[in-house]
mmCIF file of C-alpha atoms and ligand atoms in Angstrom:
data_model
loop_
_atom_site.group_PDB
_atom_site.id
_atom_site.type_symbol
_atom_site.label_atom_id
_atom_site.label_comp_id
_atom_site.label_asym_id
_atom_site.label_seq_id
_atom_site.Cartn_x
_atom_site.Cartn_y
_atom_site.Cartn_z
ATOM 1 C CA MET A 115 40.243 1.249 -21.454
ATOM 2 C CA GLU A 116 38.972 4.596 -22.762
ATOM 3 C CA ASN A 117 36.017 3.176 -24.635
ATOM 4 C CA LYS A 118 34.765 0.721 -22.093
ATOM 5 C CA GLN A 119 30.987 0.934 -22.119
ATOM 6 C CA ILE A 120 29.252 2.142 -19.003
ATOM 7 C CA THR A 121 25.929 0.350 -18.812
ATOM 8 C CA VAL A 122 22.831 1.680 -17.072
ATOM 9 C CA THR A 123 23.086 -1.135 -14.545
ATOM 10 C CA SER A 124 25.315 -4.041 -13.591
ATOM 11 C CA PRO A 125 24.196 -7.121 -11.676
ATOM 12 C CA LEU A 126 25.052 -7.602 -8.031
ATOM 13 C CA LEU A 127 26.830 -10.969 -8.052
ATOM 14 C CA PRO A 128 27.535 -13.177 -5.030
ATOM 15 C CA ASP A 129 31.051 -14.398 -4.335
ATOM 16 C CA LEU A 130 31.616 -17.355 -6.673
ATOM 17 C CA ASP A 131 33.321 -19.566 -4.081
ATOM 18 C CA GLU A 132 30.514 -19.006 -1.589
ATOM 19 C CA PHE A 133 27.959 -19.794 -4.285
ATOM 20 C CA ASN A 134 29.866 -22.935 -5.213
ATOM 21 C CA ALA A 135 29.748 -24.113 -1.607
ATOM 22 C CA LEU A 136 25.953 -23.806 -1.599
ATOM 23 C CA LEU A 137 25.710 -25.517 -4.984
ATOM 24 C CA LYS A 138 27.639 -28.453 -3.502
ATOM 25 C CA GLU A 139 25.002 -28.712 -0.776
ATOM 26 C CA ILE A 140 22.257 -28.733 -3.388
ATOM 27 C CA TRP A 141 24.058 -31.415 -5.420
ATOM 28 C CA ALA A 142 24.465 -33.520 -2.282
ATOM 29 C CA SER A 143 20.788 -33.200 -1.356
ATOM 30 C CA LYS A 144 19.563 -33.753 -4.941
ATOM 31 C CA TRP A 145 16.627 -31.456 -4.061
ATOM 32 C CA ILE A 146 16.801 -28.809 -6.801
ATOM 33 C CA THR A 147 13.331 -27.215 -6.789
ATOM 34 C CA ASN A 148 9.796 -27.522 -5.267
ATOM 35 C CA ASN A 149 10.019 -25.620 -1.993
ATOM 36 C CA GLY A 150 13.463 -26.906 -0.961
ATOM 37 C CA SER A 151 15.429 -25.777 2.064
ATOM 38 C CA PHE A 152 17.102 -22.766 0.386
ATOM 39 C CA HIS A 153 13.710 -21.652 -0.934
ATOM 40 C CA LYS A 154 12.268 -21.800 2.590
ATOM 41 C CA GLN A 155 15.302 -20.030 4.038
ATOM 42 C CA LEU A 156 15.179 -17.196 1.482
ATOM 43 C CA GLU A 157 11.445 -16.632 2.081
ATOM 44 C CA LYS A 158 12.110 -16.361 5.800
ATOM 45 C CA GLU A 159 15.118 -14.057 5.429
ATOM 46 C CA LEU A 160 13.368 -11.817 2.897
ATOM 47 C CA ALA A 161 10.270 -11.455 5.103
ATOM 48 C CA GLU A 162 12.548 -10.307 7.925
ATOM 49 C CA TYR A 163 14.712 -8.037 5.795
ATOM 50 C CA LEU A 164 11.738 -6.447 4.042
ATOM 51 C CA LYS A 165 9.648 -6.240 7.243
ATOM 52 C CA VAL A 166 6.636 -7.959 5.673
ATOM 53 C CA PRO A 167 4.451 -10.685 7.242
ATOM 54 C CA TYR A 168 4.184 -13.051 4.244
ATOM 55 C CA ILE A 169 6.154 -13.402 1.032
ATOM 56 C CA SER A 170 6.094 -16.025 -1.724
ATOM 57 C CA LEU A 171 9.011 -16.483 -4.101
ATOM 58 C CA PHE A 172 8.464 -16.601 -7.856
ATOM 59 C CA THR A 173 10.514 -17.446 -10.908
ATOM 60 C CA ASN A 174 10.355 -13.850 -12.208
ATOM 61 C CA GLY A 175 8.672 -10.512 -11.460
ATOM 62 C CA THR A 176 5.870 -10.759 -14.023
ATOM 63 C CA LEU A 177 4.188 -13.926 -12.727
ATOM 64 C CA PRO A 178 3.512 -12.430 -9.268
ATOM 65 C CA LEU A 179 1.569 -9.634 -11.011
ATOM 66 C CA ILE A 180 -0.466 -12.159 -12.984
ATOM 67 C CA THR A 181 -0.936 -14.348 -9.895
ATOM 68 C CA ALA A 182 -1.942 -11.453 -7.608
ATOM 69 C CA LEU A 183 -4.808 -10.655 -9.989
ATOM 70 C CA GLN A 184 -5.813 -14.339 -9.951
ATOM 71 C CA ALA A 185 -5.530 -14.639 -6.174
ATOM 72 C CA LEU A 186 -7.806 -11.623 -5.644
ATOM 73 C CA ARG A 187 -10.137 -12.712 -8.499
ATOM 74 C CA ILE A 188 -9.838 -9.342 -10.224
ATOM 75 C CA THR A 189 -11.974 -8.907 -13.365
ATOM 76 C CA GLY A 190 -13.394 -6.173 -15.593
ATOM 77 C CA GLU A 191 -11.362 -2.971 -15.534
ATOM 78 C CA VAL A 192 -8.266 -2.031 -13.564
ATOM 79 C CA ILE A 193 -6.904 1.483 -13.184
ATOM 80 C CA THR A 194 -3.163 1.593 -13.808
ATOM 81 C CA THR A 195 -0.248 3.765 -14.880
ATOM 82 C CA PRO A 196 1.056 4.078 -18.445
ATOM 83 C CA TYR A 197 4.466 5.159 -17.097
ATOM 84 C CA SER A 198 6.024 1.789 -16.251
ATOM 85 C CA PHE A 199 7.652 -1.290 -17.704
ATOM 86 C CA VAL A 200 5.221 -3.108 -20.044
ATOM 87 C CA ALA A 201 4.874 -6.094 -17.696
ATOM 88 C CA THR A 202 2.551 -4.083 -15.447
ATOM 89 C CA THR A 203 -0.120 -3.761 -18.151
ATOM 90 C CA HIS A 204 0.675 -7.144 -19.725
ATOM 91 C CA SER A 205 -0.366 -8.811 -16.451
ATOM 92 C CA LEU A 206 -3.849 -7.327 -16.917
ATOM 93 C CA TRP A 207 -3.995 -8.464 -20.536
ATOM 94 C CA TRP A 208 -3.037 -12.031 -19.530
ATOM 95 C CA ASN A 209 -6.016 -11.998 -17.153
ATOM 96 C CA GLY A 210 -8.462 -10.656 -19.747
ATOM 97 C CA ILE A 211 -8.743 -7.384 -17.822
ATOM 98 C CA LYS A 212 -9.142 -4.012 -19.536
ATOM 99 C CA PRO A 213 -6.412 -1.563 -18.506
ATOM 100 C CA VAL A 214 -7.610 1.982 -17.815
ATOM 101 C CA PHE A 215 -4.699 4.409 -17.839
ATOM 102 C CA VAL A 216 -4.679 7.344 -15.439
ATOM 103 C CA ASP A 217 -2.112 10.137 -15.547
ATOM 104 C CA VAL A 218 0.837 10.316 -13.168
ATOM 105 C CA ASP A 219 1.992 12.911 -10.670
ATOM 106 C CA PRO A 220 5.340 14.315 -11.856
ATOM 107 C CA SER A 221 6.490 14.748 -8.263
ATOM 108 C CA ASN A 222 6.872 10.959 -7.838
ATOM 109 C CA CYS A 223 6.008 9.563 -11.309
ATOM 110 C CA GLY A 224 3.301 7.417 -9.679
ATOM 111 C CA LEU A 225 -0.474 7.413 -10.245
ATOM 112 C CA ASP A 226 -2.028 10.810 -9.504
ATOM 113 C CA PRO A 227 -4.712 10.048 -6.868
ATOM 114 C CA SER A 228 -6.676 13.181 -7.786
ATOM 115 C CA LYS A 229 -7.323 11.708 -11.258
ATOM 116 C CA ILE A 230 -8.338 8.182 -10.233
ATOM 117 C CA GLU A 231 -11.980 8.759 -9.300
ATOM 118 C CA ALA A 232 -12.921 10.139 -12.710
ATOM 119 C CA ALA A 233 -11.729 6.865 -14.302
ATOM 120 C CA ILE A 234 -13.800 4.546 -12.085
ATOM 121 C CA THR A 235 -16.733 2.780 -13.799
ATOM 122 C CA PRO A 236 -19.116 0.038 -12.586
ATOM 123 C CA LYS A 237 -16.630 -2.475 -14.052
ATOM 124 C CA THR A 238 -13.623 -1.227 -12.061
ATOM 125 C CA THR A 239 -12.431 -3.792 -9.527
ATOM 126 C CA ALA A 240 -8.886 -2.741 -8.643
ATOM 127 C CA ILE A 241 -6.088 -0.193 -8.871
ATOM 128 C CA MET A 242 -2.578 -1.243 -9.943
ATOM 129 C CA PRO A 243 -0.084 1.538 -9.208
ATOM 130 C CA VAL A 244 3.715 1.362 -9.569
ATOM 131 C CA HIS A 245 6.269 2.785 -7.125
ATOM 132 C CA CYS A 246 8.172 4.130 -10.102
ATOM 133 C CA TYR A 247 11.982 4.290 -9.613
ATOM 134 C CA GLY A 248 11.269 3.085 -6.068
ATOM 135 C CA LYS A 249 9.654 6.407 -5.185
ATOM 136 C CA PRO A 250 6.654 5.733 -2.948
ATOM 137 C CA CYS A 251 3.220 6.420 -4.413
ATOM 138 C CA ASP A 252 0.749 8.410 -2.348
ATOM 139 C CA THR A 253 -0.464 5.162 -0.770
ATOM 140 C CA LYS A 254 -2.747 6.881 1.734
ATOM 141 C CA ALA A 255 -4.736 8.799 -0.875
ATOM 142 C CA ILE A 256 -4.931 5.725 -3.123
ATOM 143 C CA GLN A 257 -6.216 3.576 -0.239
ATOM 144 C CA GLU A 258 -8.882 6.140 0.633
ATOM 145 C CA ILE A 259 -10.266 5.938 -2.900
ATOM 146 C CA ALA A 260 -10.039 2.135 -2.909
ATOM 147 C CA ASP A 261 -11.942 1.936 0.384
ATOM 148 C CA LYS A 262 -14.583 4.397 -0.788
ATOM 149 C CA TYR A 263 -15.319 2.346 -3.940
ATOM 150 C CA GLY A 264 -14.562 -1.149 -2.622
ATOM 151 C CA LEU A 265 -11.551 -1.673 -4.886
ATOM 152 C CA LYS A 266 -8.471 -3.853 -4.352
ATOM 153 C CA VAL A 267 -4.987 -2.334 -4.651
ATOM 154 C CA ILE A 268 -2.071 -4.306 -6.080
ATOM 155 C CA TYR A 269 1.237 -2.440 -6.102
ATOM 156 C CA ASP A 270 3.828 -3.272 -8.720
ATOM 157 C CA ALA A 271 6.773 -2.717 -6.370
ATOM 158 C CA ALA A 272 9.382 -4.116 -8.784
ATOM 159 C CA HIS A 273 11.517 -0.998 -8.170
ATOM 160 C CA ALA A 274 10.840 -0.690 -4.451
ATOM 161 C CA PHE A 275 12.953 -3.420 -2.829
ATOM 162 C CA GLY A 276 13.787 -2.294 0.719
ATOM 163 C CA VAL A 277 12.006 1.064 0.438
ATOM 164 C CA GLU A 278 10.504 2.242 3.734
ATOM 165 C CA VAL A 279 8.366 5.207 4.749
ATOM 166 C CA ASP A 280 8.720 6.296 8.385
ATOM 167 C CA GLY A 281 10.288 2.924 9.205
ATOM 168 C CA GLU A 282 7.456 0.931 7.632
ATOM 169 C CA SER A 283 7.931 -1.167 4.492
ATOM 170 C CA ILE A 284 6.230 0.310 1.442
ATOM 171 C CA LEU A 285 5.393 -3.313 0.549
ATOM 172 C CA ASN A 286 2.752 -3.397 3.281
ATOM 173 C CA ALA A 287 0.551 -0.868 1.454
ATOM 174 C CA GLY A 288 -2.531 -2.063 -0.418
ATOM 175 C CA ASP A 289 -3.718 -5.674 -0.648
ATOM 176 C CA MET A 290 -0.577 -7.095 -2.243
ATOM 177 C CA SER A 291 2.779 -5.950 -3.600
ATOM 178 C CA THR A 292 4.942 -7.606 -6.211
ATOM 179 C CA LEU A 293 8.731 -7.582 -6.519
ATOM 180 C CA SER A 294 11.133 -8.374 -9.348
ATOM 181 C CA PHE A 295 14.530 -9.941 -8.669
ATOM 182 C CA HIS A 296 15.658 -9.634 -12.276
ATOM 183 C CA ALA A 297 19.387 -9.188 -12.924
ATOM 184 C CA THR A 298 18.851 -5.480 -13.625
ATOM 185 C CA LYS A 299 17.218 -4.717 -10.285
ATOM 186 C CA VAL A 300 18.725 -3.527 -6.957
ATOM 187 C CA TYR A 301 18.445 -7.054 -5.556
ATOM 188 C CA ASN A 302 18.561 -9.980 -7.980
ATOM 189 C CA THR A 303 18.286 -13.765 -8.071
ATOM 190 C CA ILE A 304 19.266 -13.739 -11.805
ATOM 191 C CA GLU A 305 15.579 -14.067 -12.718
ATOM 192 C CA GLY A 306 13.101 -14.054 -9.882
ATOM 193 C CA GLY A 307 10.381 -12.226 -8.056
ATOM 194 C CA ALA A 308 8.017 -12.329 -5.122
ATOM 195 C CA LEU A 309 4.489 -11.582 -3.990
ATOM 196 C CA VAL A 310 3.869 -9.949 -0.611
ATOM 197 C CA CYS A 311 0.532 -10.348 1.185
ATOM 198 C CA HIS A 312 -0.769 -9.688 4.667
ATOM 199 C CA ASP A 313 -2.378 -12.910 5.907
ATOM 200 C CA GLU A 314 -1.657 -16.608 6.021
ATOM 201 C CA LYS A 315 -4.739 -17.704 4.088
ATOM 202 C CA THR A 316 -3.827 -15.480 1.153
ATOM 203 C CA LYS A 317 -0.239 -16.753 1.184
ATOM 204 C CA GLN A 318 -1.608 -20.301 1.068
ATOM 205 C CA ARG A 319 -3.718 -19.466 -1.992
ATOM 206 C CA ILE A 320 -0.748 -17.790 -3.686
ATOM 207 C CA ASP A 321 1.431 -20.838 -3.006
ATOM 208 C CA TYR A 322 -1.212 -23.113 -4.539
ATOM 209 C CA LEU A 323 -1.514 -20.854 -7.572
ATOM 210 C CA LYS A 324 2.224 -20.772 -8.250
ATOM 211 C CA ASN A 325 2.309 -24.597 -8.213
ATOM 212 C CA PHE A 326 -0.450 -25.498 -10.722
ATOM 213 C CA GLY A 327 -3.117 -25.098 -8.018
ATOM 214 C CA PHE A 328 -1.924 -28.205 -6.146
ATOM 215 C CA ALA A 329 -3.118 -28.286 -2.528
ATOM 216 C CA GLY A 330 -1.742 -31.750 -1.790
ATOM 217 C CA GLU A 331 -0.664 -34.716 -3.856
ATOM 218 C CA THR A 332 -3.953 -35.316 -5.638
ATOM 219 C CA THR A 333 -5.960 -32.125 -5.057
ATOM 220 C CA VAL A 334 -5.984 -29.231 -7.505
ATOM 221 C CA VAL A 335 -8.006 -26.295 -6.170
ATOM 222 C CA ALA A 336 -7.506 -23.741 -8.957
ATOM 223 C CA PRO A 337 -6.102 -23.407 -12.477
ATOM 224 C CA GLY A 338 -2.667 -22.409 -11.214
ATOM 225 C CA ILE A 339 0.532 -21.805 -13.121
ATOM 226 C CA ASN A 340 4.106 -22.960 -12.572
ATOM 227 C CA SER A 341 6.213 -20.099 -11.273
ATOM 228 C CA LYS A 342 8.307 -21.677 -8.538
ATOM 229 C CA MET A 343 11.827 -20.466 -7.793
ATOM 230 C CA ASP A 344 14.455 -23.225 -7.903
ATOM 231 C CA GLU A 345 17.076 -24.008 -5.276
ATOM 232 C CA MET A 346 20.043 -22.613 -7.214
ATOM 233 C CA ARG A 347 18.520 -19.178 -7.499
ATOM 234 C CA ALA A 348 17.265 -19.268 -3.905
ATOM 235 C CA ALA A 349 20.838 -20.031 -2.740
ATOM 236 C CA TYR A 350 22.189 -17.220 -4.957
ATOM 237 C CA GLY A 351 19.526 -14.946 -3.462
ATOM 238 C CA ILE A 352 20.526 -15.810 0.117
ATOM 239 C CA LEU A 353 24.097 -14.720 -0.629
ATOM 240 C CA ASN A 354 23.023 -11.536 -2.432
ATOM 241 C CA LEU A 355 20.761 -10.532 0.458
ATOM 242 C CA ARG A 356 23.865 -10.323 2.666
ATOM 243 C CA GLN A 357 25.424 -7.667 0.452
ATOM 244 C CA VAL A 358 22.384 -5.710 -0.679
ATOM 245 C CA ASP A 359 22.696 -3.057 2.059
ATOM 246 C CA ALA A 360 26.266 -2.340 0.967
ATOM 247 C CA ALA A 361 25.093 -2.159 -2.646
ATOM 248 C CA ILE A 362 22.343 0.327 -1.733
ATOM 249 C CA ALA A 363 24.873 2.425 0.217
ATOM 250 C CA ALA A 364 27.182 2.472 -2.837
ATOM 251 C CA ARG A 365 24.249 3.551 -5.033
ATOM 252 C CA GLN A 366 23.423 6.341 -2.602
ATOM 253 C CA LYS A 367 26.951 7.697 -3.001
ATOM 254 C CA VAL A 368 26.598 7.668 -6.781
ATOM 255 C CA ALA A 369 23.251 9.475 -6.496
ATOM 256 C CA ASN A 370 24.827 12.128 -4.276
ATOM 257 C CA CYS A 371 27.677 12.662 -6.759
ATOM 258 C CA TYR A 372 25.217 13.105 -9.612
ATOM 259 C CA ARG A 373 23.096 15.492 -7.558
ATOM 260 C CA GLU A 374 26.069 17.581 -6.533
ATOM 261 C CA ALA A 375 27.272 17.926 -10.119
ATOM 262 C CA LEU A 376 23.875 18.423 -11.763
ATOM 263 C CA ARG A 377 22.262 20.725 -9.231
ATOM 264 C CA ASP A 378 21.291 24.049 -10.784
ATOM 265 C CA VAL A 379 22.276 22.935 -14.284
ATOM 266 C CA ASP A 380 19.788 24.798 -16.417
ATOM 267 C CA GLY A 381 17.248 22.454 -18.018
ATOM 268 C CA ILE A 382 18.034 19.346 -15.945
ATOM 269 C CA THR A 383 15.853 18.272 -13.038
ATOM 270 C CA PHE A 384 16.115 15.181 -10.839
ATOM 271 C CA PHE A 385 14.736 13.837 -7.583
ATOM 272 C CA ASP A 386 16.108 14.517 -4.142
ATOM 273 C CA ASP A 387 15.477 12.180 -1.230
ATOM 274 C CA MET A 388 11.997 12.434 0.307
ATOM 275 C CA PRO A 389 11.814 13.122 4.051
ATOM 276 C CA GLY A 390 11.198 9.991 6.134
ATOM 277 C CA VAL A 391 11.865 7.657 3.226
ATOM 278 C CA ARG A 392 14.557 4.974 3.067
ATOM 279 C CA HIS A 393 15.316 5.013 -0.652
ATOM 280 C CA ASN A 394 17.001 2.220 -2.601
ATOM 281 C CA TYR A 395 18.526 4.374 -5.383
ATOM 282 C CA SER A 396 17.353 1.887 -7.971
ATOM 283 C CA TYR A 397 17.420 4.428 -10.821
ATOM 284 C CA PHE A 398 18.715 7.938 -11.402
ATOM 285 C CA PRO A 399 16.290 9.574 -13.841
ATOM 286 C CA ILE A 400 16.996 13.085 -15.081
ATOM 287 C CA PHE A 401 14.431 15.147 -16.969
ATOM 288 C CA ILE A 402 15.544 17.399 -19.818
ATOM 289 C CA ASP A 403 13.902 20.694 -20.693
ATOM 290 C CA ALA A 404 15.283 20.941 -24.222
ATOM 291 C CA GLU A 405 14.844 24.687 -24.553
ATOM 292 C CA ARG A 406 16.745 25.497 -21.403
ATOM 293 C CA PHE A 407 19.300 22.688 -21.682
ATOM 294 C CA GLY A 408 20.085 23.438 -25.323
ATOM 295 C CA LYS A 409 19.698 19.822 -26.471
ATOM 296 C CA THR A 410 16.760 17.471 -26.632
ATOM 297 C CA ARG A 411 16.619 14.361 -24.500
ATOM 298 C CA ASP A 412 17.252 12.210 -27.572
ATOM 299 C CA GLU A 413 20.229 14.331 -28.658
ATOM 300 C CA LEU A 414 21.733 13.800 -25.221
ATOM 301 C CA TYR A 415 20.819 10.102 -25.225
ATOM 302 C CA PHE A 416 22.530 9.468 -28.568
ATOM 303 C CA ALA A 417 25.561 11.635 -27.714
ATOM 304 C CA MET A 418 26.023 9.576 -24.557
ATOM 305 C CA LYS A 419 25.621 6.344 -26.480
ATOM 306 C CA GLU A 420 28.262 7.488 -28.961
ATOM 307 C CA ALA A 421 30.620 8.030 -26.025
ATOM 308 C CA GLY A 422 29.918 4.561 -24.635
ATOM 309 C CA VAL A 423 27.684 5.777 -21.822
ATOM 310 C CA LEU A 424 24.503 3.739 -22.049
ATOM 311 C CA GLY A 425 21.728 5.634 -20.314
ATOM 312 C CA ARG A 426 18.204 4.347 -20.862
ATOM 313 C CA ARG A 427 14.945 6.153 -21.609
ATOM 314 C CA TYR A 428 12.840 4.520 -18.872
ATOM 315 C CA PHE A 429 9.902 4.889 -19.562
ATOM 316 C CA TYR A 430 9.701 5.813 -23.198
ATOM 317 C CA PRO A 431 7.514 5.034 -25.082
ATOM 318 C CA LEU A 432 4.563 4.902 -22.700
ATOM 319 C CA ILE A 433 2.851 1.506 -22.389
ATOM 320 C CA GLY A 434 -0.257 3.007 -24.010
ATOM 321 C CA GLU A 435 1.755 3.720 -27.179
ATOM 322 C CA PHE A 436 2.431 0.026 -27.933
ATOM 323 C CA PRO A 437 0.175 -1.606 -30.575
ATOM 324 C CA THR A 438 -1.678 -3.809 -28.047
ATOM 325 C CA TYR A 439 -2.816 -0.829 -26.007
ATOM 326 C CA ARG A 440 -2.827 2.250 -28.240
ATOM 327 C CA GLY A 441 -6.476 1.743 -29.219
ATOM 328 C CA LEU A 442 -7.601 2.144 -25.620
ATOM 329 C CA PRO A 443 -9.588 5.336 -25.064
ATOM 330 C CA SER A 444 -7.486 6.080 -21.957
ATOM 331 C CA ALA A 445 -4.162 5.917 -23.839
ATOM 332 C CA THR A 446 -4.407 9.339 -25.462
ATOM 333 C CA ARG A 447 -2.043 12.270 -25.008
ATOM 334 C CA GLU A 448 -5.010 14.390 -23.849
ATOM 335 C CA ASN A 449 -5.730 11.945 -21.022
ATOM 336 C CA LEU A 450 -2.083 11.531 -20.005
ATOM 337 C CA PRO A 451 -0.325 14.895 -20.384
ATOM 338 C CA ASN A 452 2.121 14.405 -17.497
ATOM 339 C CA ALA A 453 3.040 10.856 -18.484
ATOM 340 C CA TYR A 454 3.750 11.905 -22.080
ATOM 341 C CA LYS A 455 5.845 14.830 -20.889
ATOM 342 C CA LEU A 456 7.917 12.600 -18.602
ATOM 343 C CA ALA A 457 8.347 9.935 -21.303
ATOM 344 C CA ASP A 458 9.577 12.584 -23.740
ATOM 345 C CA SER A 459 12.064 14.146 -21.323
ATOM 346 C CA VAL A 460 13.427 11.310 -19.170
ATOM 347 C CA LEU A 461 16.877 9.775 -19.290
ATOM 348 C CA CYS A 462 18.094 7.328 -16.653
ATOM 349 C CA LEU A 463 21.804 7.743 -15.994
ATOM 350 C CA PRO A 464 23.949 4.691 -15.257
ATOM 351 C CA MET A 465 23.260 3.690 -11.648
ATOM 352 C CA HIS A 466 24.659 0.671 -9.859
ATOM 353 C CA HIS A 467 26.837 -0.411 -6.946
ATOM 354 C CA ALA A 468 30.031 -0.844 -8.980
ATOM 355 C CA LEU A 469 30.384 2.551 -10.678
ATOM 356 C CA SER A 470 33.851 4.023 -10.122
ATOM 357 C CA GLU A 471 34.758 7.677 -9.702
ATOM 358 C CA GLU A 472 36.119 7.574 -13.234
ATOM 359 C CA ASP A 473 32.836 6.157 -14.533
ATOM 360 C CA ILE A 474 30.824 8.831 -12.737
ATOM 361 C CA ASN A 475 32.988 11.593 -14.143
ATOM 362 C CA ARG A 476 32.669 10.154 -17.650
ATOM 363 C CA VAL A 477 28.886 10.166 -17.312
ATOM 364 C CA LEU A 478 28.879 13.732 -16.020
ATOM 365 C CA LYS A 479 31.342 14.972 -18.617
ATOM 366 C CA ILE A 480 29.227 13.758 -21.491
ATOM 367 C CA SER A 481 25.869 14.594 -19.952
ATOM 368 C CA VAL A 482 26.697 18.097 -18.828
ATOM 369 C CA ASN A 483 29.867 19.564 -20.307
ATOM 370 C CA GLU A 484 29.929 18.457 -23.876
ATOM 371 C CA THR A 485 26.251 18.625 -24.618
ATOM 372 C CA SER A 486 25.121 21.647 -22.698
ATOM 373 C CA LEU A 487 25.207 25.185 -24.040
ATOM 374 C CA TYR A 488 27.000 26.055 -20.852
ATOM 375 C CA ASN A 489 30.500 25.214 -19.789
ATOM 376 C CA ARG A 490 30.094 23.146 -16.696
ATOM 377 C CA SER A 491 33.669 21.983 -16.252
ATOM 378 C CA SER A 492 33.728 23.376 -12.744
ATOM 379 C CA ARG A 493 30.807 21.137 -11.909
ATOM 380 C CA ILE A 494 32.539 17.846 -12.541
ATOM 381 C CA TRP A 495 32.357 15.995 -9.321
ATOM 382 C CA LYS A 496 35.787 15.627 -7.709
ATOM 383 C CA GLY A 497 34.882 14.198 -4.341
ATOM 384 C CA SER A 498 35.851 10.737 -3.306
ATOM 385 C CA LEU A 499 33.657 7.682 -2.948
HETATM 386 C C1 PLP B 201 11.314 -5.449 -14.040
HETATM 387 C C2 PLP B 201 9.876 -5.061 -13.907
HETATM 388 C C3 PLP B 201 8.831 -5.993 -13.976
HETATM 389 C C4 PLP B 201 9.032 -7.398 -14.461
HETATM 390 O O1 PLP B 201 9.899 -8.146 -13.754
HETATM 391 P P1 PLP B 201 10.616 -9.401 -14.429
HETATM 392 O O2 PLP B 201 11.319 -9.999 -13.255
HETATM 393 O O3 PLP B 201 11.548 -8.892 -15.470
HETATM 394 O O4 PLP B 201 9.570 -10.298 -14.979
HETATM 395 C C5 PLP B 201 7.537 -5.581 -13.723
HETATM 396 N N1 PLP B 201 7.259 -4.294 -13.438
HETATM 397 C C6 PLP B 201 8.218 -3.361 -13.396
HETATM 398 C C7 PLP B 201 7.833 -1.944 -13.066
HETATM 399 C C8 PLP B 201 9.557 -3.700 -13.649
HETATM 400 O O5 PLP B 201 10.493 -2.744 -13.650
#
């Protein structure tokens, strides 16, 4: 169908018959939540797959952020990025913590370590960076600052499922890392998430906190919340884990097609792979220089939308532009020049495991040929998947 919409993402779904077989097991056991056997199995398999020592499953990707701050008893002020999904900053707000925005480094869209120290005050207790688009932050530089000032580091790694640097999981950086398994992410459990930590005692505290603070039948050790993953989604997650490598490989092919077609197009820039990094190709952001491209980002965005190609402007507006946060002294354009520039120029092209050659060519045709000042017909990708 000519006008079929191409969405920015599409969920990785397990085989329905295989899922049904696991559902039958759940029905037979009548154990549908509260640390059941599929929950335990998925935690074990994810720890192995992700190469992390301890992981706790959650019901979404926002509660692990909120819980990580609770588990580490973070208070006062936390340094974070304005260039992310709102949940990052919302988790601070839900803990009564003041967010302090620091500008990002355009080379990876993550917190710029060289700007962190100037934002530290006596009230600062932690840094909350984001591996934006799954691109690793400069974890070494961030850790050096954290160590120097005695700060905790909690990474929002919602985009960084399976990302490794020199064979080591990016999720092992800092004190904790959070993941989202939302339907829109590389790996999904419909809704879901996880919190990664490095020692058994911390995992124990996290597991108490995600279950109302219960440490036994009649003992409540902390004002915990309920954010447990149920057995149906754990079973779904076990099946999806088996096909996530194939999904990432399919995404890599899409990324390579886009790169081949868009390379050297005047006014469009994008990211190449970083040496030593296992990427997950979670997003394919392009950045538009309106003067050189001949159209603004929004002109391109709406032209694509008109043609049924639904790119998304992740992350526009910046978190600091929303009413809750715009009064913060750190939210200004003067303080965040790179973040504002990225937010004003970014467009994420459709990126998922199920894009066909025809889909890719439709995206490229509208994003390059019809909207550019230049005729790029020769640049339409004609390779094969
Ligand atoms: C998706 C996302 C979250 C929130 O995850 P949910 O599972 O939707 O609650 C948090 N941070 C970032 C950067 C995200 O992209």
